[in-house]
mmCIF file of C-alpha atoms in Angstrom:
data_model
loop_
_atom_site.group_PDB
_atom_site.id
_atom_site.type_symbol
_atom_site.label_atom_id
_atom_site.label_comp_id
_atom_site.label_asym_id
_atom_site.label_seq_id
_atom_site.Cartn_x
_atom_site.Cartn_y
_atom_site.Cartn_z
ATOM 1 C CA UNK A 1 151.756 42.716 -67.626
ATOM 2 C CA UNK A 2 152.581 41.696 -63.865
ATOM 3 C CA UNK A 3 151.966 43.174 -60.953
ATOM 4 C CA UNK A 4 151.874 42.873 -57.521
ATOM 5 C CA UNK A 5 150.171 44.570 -54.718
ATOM 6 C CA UNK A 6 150.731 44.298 -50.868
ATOM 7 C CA UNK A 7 147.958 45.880 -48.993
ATOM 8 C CA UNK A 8 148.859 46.662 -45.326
ATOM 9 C CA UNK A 9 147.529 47.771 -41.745
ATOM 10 C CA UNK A 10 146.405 46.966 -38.642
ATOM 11 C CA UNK A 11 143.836 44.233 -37.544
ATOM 12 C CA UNK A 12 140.370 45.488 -37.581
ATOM 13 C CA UNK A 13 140.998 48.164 -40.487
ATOM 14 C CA UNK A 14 139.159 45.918 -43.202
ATOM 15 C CA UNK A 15 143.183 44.781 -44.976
ATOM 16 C CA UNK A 16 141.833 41.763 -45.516
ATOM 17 C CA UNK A 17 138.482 42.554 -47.279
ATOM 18 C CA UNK A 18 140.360 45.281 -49.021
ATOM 19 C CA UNK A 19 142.162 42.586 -50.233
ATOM 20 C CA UNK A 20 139.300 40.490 -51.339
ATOM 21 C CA UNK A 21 137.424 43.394 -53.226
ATOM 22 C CA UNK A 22 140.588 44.109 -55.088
ATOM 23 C CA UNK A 23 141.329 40.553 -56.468
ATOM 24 C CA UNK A 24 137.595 40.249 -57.430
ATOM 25 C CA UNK A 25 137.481 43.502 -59.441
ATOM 26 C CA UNK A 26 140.844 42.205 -61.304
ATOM 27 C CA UNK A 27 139.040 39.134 -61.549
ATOM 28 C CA UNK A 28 136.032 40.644 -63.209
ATOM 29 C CA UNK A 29 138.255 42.471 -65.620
ATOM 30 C CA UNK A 30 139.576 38.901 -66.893
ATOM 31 C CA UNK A 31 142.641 39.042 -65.480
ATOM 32 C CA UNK A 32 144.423 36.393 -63.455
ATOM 33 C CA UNK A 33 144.760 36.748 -60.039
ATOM 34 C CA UNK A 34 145.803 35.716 -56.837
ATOM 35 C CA UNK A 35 145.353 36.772 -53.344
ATOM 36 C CA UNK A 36 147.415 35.590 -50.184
ATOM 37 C CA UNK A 37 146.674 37.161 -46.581
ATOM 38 C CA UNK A 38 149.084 37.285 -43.798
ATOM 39 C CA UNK A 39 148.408 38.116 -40.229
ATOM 40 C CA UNK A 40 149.166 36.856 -36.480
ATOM 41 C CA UNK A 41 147.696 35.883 -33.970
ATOM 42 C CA UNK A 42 147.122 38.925 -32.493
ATOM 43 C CA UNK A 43 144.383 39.851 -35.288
ATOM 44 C CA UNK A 44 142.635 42.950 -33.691
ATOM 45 C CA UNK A 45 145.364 45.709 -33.171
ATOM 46 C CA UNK A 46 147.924 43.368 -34.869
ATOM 47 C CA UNK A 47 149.690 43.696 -38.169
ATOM 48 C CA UNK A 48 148.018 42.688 -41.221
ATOM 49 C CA UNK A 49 148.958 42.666 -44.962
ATOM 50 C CA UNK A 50 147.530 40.598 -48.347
ATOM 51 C CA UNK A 51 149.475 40.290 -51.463
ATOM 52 C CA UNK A 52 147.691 40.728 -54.763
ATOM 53 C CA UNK A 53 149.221 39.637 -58.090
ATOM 54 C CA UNK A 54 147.435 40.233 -61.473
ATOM 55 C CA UNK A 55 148.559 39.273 -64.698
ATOM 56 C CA UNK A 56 147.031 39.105 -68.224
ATOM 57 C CA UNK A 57 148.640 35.931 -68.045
ATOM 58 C CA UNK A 58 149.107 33.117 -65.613
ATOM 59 C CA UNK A 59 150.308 34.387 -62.490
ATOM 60 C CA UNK A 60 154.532 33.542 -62.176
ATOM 61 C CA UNK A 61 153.779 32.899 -58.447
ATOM 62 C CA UNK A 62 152.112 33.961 -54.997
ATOM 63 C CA UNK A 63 154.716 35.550 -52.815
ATOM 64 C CA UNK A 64 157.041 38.273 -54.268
ATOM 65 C CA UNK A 65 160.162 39.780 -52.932
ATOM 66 C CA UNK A 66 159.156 43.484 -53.611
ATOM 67 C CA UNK A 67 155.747 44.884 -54.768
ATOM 68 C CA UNK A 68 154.687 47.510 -57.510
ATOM 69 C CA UNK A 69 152.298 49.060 -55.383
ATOM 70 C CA UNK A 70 151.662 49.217 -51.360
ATOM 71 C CA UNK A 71 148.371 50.664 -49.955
ATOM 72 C CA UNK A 72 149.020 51.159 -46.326
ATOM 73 C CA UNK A 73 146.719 52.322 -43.624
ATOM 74 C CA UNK A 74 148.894 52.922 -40.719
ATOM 75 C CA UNK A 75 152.743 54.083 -39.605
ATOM 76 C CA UNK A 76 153.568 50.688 -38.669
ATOM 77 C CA UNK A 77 152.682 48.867 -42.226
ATOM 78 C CA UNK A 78 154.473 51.956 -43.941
ATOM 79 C CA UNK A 79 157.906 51.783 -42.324
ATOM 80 C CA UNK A 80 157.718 47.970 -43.053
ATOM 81 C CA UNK A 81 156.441 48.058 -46.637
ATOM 82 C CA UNK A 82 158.240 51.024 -47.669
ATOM 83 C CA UNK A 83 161.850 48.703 -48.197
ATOM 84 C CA UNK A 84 159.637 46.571 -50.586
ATOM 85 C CA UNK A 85 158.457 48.578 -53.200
ATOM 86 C CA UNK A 86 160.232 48.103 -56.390
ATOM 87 C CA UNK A 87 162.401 51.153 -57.632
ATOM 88 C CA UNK A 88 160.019 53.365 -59.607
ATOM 89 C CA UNK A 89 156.812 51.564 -57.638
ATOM 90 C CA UNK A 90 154.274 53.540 -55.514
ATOM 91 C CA UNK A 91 153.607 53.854 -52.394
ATOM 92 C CA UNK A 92 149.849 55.062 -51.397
ATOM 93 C CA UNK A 93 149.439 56.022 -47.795
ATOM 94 C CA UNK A 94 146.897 56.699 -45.343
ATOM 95 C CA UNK A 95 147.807 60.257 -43.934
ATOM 96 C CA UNK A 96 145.329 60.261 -41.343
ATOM 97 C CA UNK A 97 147.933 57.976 -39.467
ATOM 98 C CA UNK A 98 151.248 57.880 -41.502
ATOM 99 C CA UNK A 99 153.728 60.830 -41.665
ATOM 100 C CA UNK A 100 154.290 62.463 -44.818
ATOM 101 C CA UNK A 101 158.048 61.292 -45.037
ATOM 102 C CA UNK A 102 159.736 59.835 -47.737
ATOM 103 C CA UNK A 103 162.524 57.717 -46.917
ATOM 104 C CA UNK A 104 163.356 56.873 -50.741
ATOM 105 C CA UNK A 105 163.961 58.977 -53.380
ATOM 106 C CA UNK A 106 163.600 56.012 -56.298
ATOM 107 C CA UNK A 107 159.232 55.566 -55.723
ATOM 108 C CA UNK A 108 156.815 57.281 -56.055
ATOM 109 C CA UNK A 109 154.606 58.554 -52.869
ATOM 110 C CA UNK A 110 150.891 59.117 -52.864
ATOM 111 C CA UNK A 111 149.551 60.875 -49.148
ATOM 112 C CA UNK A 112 145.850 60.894 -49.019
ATOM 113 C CA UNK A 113 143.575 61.527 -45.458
ATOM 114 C CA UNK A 114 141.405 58.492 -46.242
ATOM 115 C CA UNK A 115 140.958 58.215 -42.666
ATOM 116 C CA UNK A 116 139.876 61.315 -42.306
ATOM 117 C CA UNK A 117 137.466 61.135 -45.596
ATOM 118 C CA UNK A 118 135.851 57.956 -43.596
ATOM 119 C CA UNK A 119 135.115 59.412 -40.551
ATOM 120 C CA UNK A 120 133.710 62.285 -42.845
ATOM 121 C CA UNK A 121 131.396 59.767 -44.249
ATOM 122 C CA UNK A 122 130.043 58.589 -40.638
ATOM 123 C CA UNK A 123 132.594 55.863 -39.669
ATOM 124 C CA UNK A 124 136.395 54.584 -40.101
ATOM 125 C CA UNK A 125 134.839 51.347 -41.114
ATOM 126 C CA UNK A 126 135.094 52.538 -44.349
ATOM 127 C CA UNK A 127 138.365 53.385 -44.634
ATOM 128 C CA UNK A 128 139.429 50.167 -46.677
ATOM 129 C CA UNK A 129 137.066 50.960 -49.077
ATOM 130 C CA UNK A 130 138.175 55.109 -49.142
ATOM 131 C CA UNK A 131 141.700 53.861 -49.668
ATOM 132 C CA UNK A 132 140.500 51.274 -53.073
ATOM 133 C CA UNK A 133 139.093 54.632 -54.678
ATOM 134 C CA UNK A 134 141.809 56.454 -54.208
ATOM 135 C CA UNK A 135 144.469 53.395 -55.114
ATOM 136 C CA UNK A 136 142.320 52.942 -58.448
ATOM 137 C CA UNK A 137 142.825 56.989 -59.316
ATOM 138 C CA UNK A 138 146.943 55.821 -59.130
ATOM 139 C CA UNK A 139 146.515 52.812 -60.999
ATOM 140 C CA UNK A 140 145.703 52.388 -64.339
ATOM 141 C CA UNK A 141 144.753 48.729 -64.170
ATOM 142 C CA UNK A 142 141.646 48.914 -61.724
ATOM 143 C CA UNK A 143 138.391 49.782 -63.067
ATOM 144 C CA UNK A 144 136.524 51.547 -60.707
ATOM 145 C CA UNK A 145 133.600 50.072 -62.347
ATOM 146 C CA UNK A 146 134.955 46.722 -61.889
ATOM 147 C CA UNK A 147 135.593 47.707 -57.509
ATOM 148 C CA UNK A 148 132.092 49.110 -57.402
ATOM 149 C CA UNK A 149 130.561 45.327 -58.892
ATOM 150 C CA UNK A 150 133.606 43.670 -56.783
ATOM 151 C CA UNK A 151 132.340 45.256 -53.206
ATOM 152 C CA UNK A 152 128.537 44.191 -54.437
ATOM 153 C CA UNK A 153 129.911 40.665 -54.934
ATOM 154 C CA UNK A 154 131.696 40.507 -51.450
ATOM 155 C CA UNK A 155 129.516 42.277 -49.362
ATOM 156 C CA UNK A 156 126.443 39.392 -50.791
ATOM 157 C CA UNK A 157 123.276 39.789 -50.196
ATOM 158 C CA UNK A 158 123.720 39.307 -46.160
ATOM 159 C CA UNK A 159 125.262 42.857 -46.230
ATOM 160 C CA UNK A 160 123.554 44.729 -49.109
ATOM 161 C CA UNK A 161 122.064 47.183 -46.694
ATOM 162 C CA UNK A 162 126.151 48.501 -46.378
ATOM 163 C CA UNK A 163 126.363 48.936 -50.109
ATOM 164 C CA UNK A 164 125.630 52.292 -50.534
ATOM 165 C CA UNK A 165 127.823 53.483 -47.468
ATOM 166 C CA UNK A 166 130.943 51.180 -49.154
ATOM 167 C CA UNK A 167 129.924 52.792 -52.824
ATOM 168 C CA UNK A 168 130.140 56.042 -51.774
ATOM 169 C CA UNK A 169 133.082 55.439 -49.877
ATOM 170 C CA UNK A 170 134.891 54.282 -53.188
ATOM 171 C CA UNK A 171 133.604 57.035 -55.394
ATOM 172 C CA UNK A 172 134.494 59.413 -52.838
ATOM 173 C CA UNK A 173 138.840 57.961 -53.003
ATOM 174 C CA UNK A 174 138.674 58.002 -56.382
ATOM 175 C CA UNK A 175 137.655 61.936 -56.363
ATOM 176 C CA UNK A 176 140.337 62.384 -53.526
ATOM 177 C CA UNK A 177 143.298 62.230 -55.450
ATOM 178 C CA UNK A 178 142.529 65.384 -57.590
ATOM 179 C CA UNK A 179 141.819 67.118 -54.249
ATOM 180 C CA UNK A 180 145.142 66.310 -52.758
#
């Protein structure tokens, strides 16, 4: 089993940590891994995307053509991923700030307000983490149990005081889905 992930937004939204969180969880589920960011210069505001590729194998190699599965946060990271997702692959989007269109008829679509759920929970910083929960109710090869141990990992002992917030955040994408 291979697959790959491209997670996708804008600068600032957390893509990149998202990205992080996600490779560790697959990584405490002893599966092989790899994790490859991609953004400009612009950073802040700008485009930003990470590929993830798990195997339980070794990885075939970093940078894929198309992608299984794209989590994208924004309008701008949808109309660009949306090409690359492999026929019968899902796309999981961030309906706070991407229209409820689907361009393809050969993938599968997942809508969810995880903006919306974040600024529920006191702040869109969180939205990164909303949008893992509700990527591991889709996905059948993330352990939510594996995220919540992933984010504790990441976040260290420097941010343990943002724990709970990010925990809740997770929990609270997972239950999401059965909402939609």
């Amino acid at each position: 089993m291979e697959k790959n992930f491209i997670l996708a937004g804008f600068g600032g939204q957390g893509i990149l940590l998202a990205g992080t969180i996600l490779a560790n969880a697959f990584m405490l589920d002893d599966k092989n891994v790899t994790w490859y960011p991609c953004y400009g210069a612009e950073m802040r505001g700008g485009t930003v995307n990470c590929e993830v590729v798990v195997s339980d194998t070794e990885v075939s190699s970093v940078h894929k053509k198309d992608c299984d599965y794209a989590l994208v946060l924004n309008q701008q990271s949808f109309d660009r991923f949306v090409e690359h997702v492999k026929i019968g692959g899902t796309i999981v989007a961030n309906s706070t700030l991407v229209s409820e269109t689907k361009p393809r008829n050969d993938i599968n679509y997942v809508f969810a307000p995880m903006g919306k759920l974040a600024n529920d929970l006191g702040t869109s910083k969180v939205t990164n983490v909303v949008s893992l929960g509700v990527l591991s109710s889709v996905v059948d090869t993330i352990s939510i149990s594996a995220l919540k141990l992933a984010i504790e990992k990441v976040l260290g002992e420097k941010k343990k005081d943002l724990l709970p917030l990010n925990i809740k955040a997770l929990l609270s994408g997972a239950e999401l889905i059965a909402k939609v």
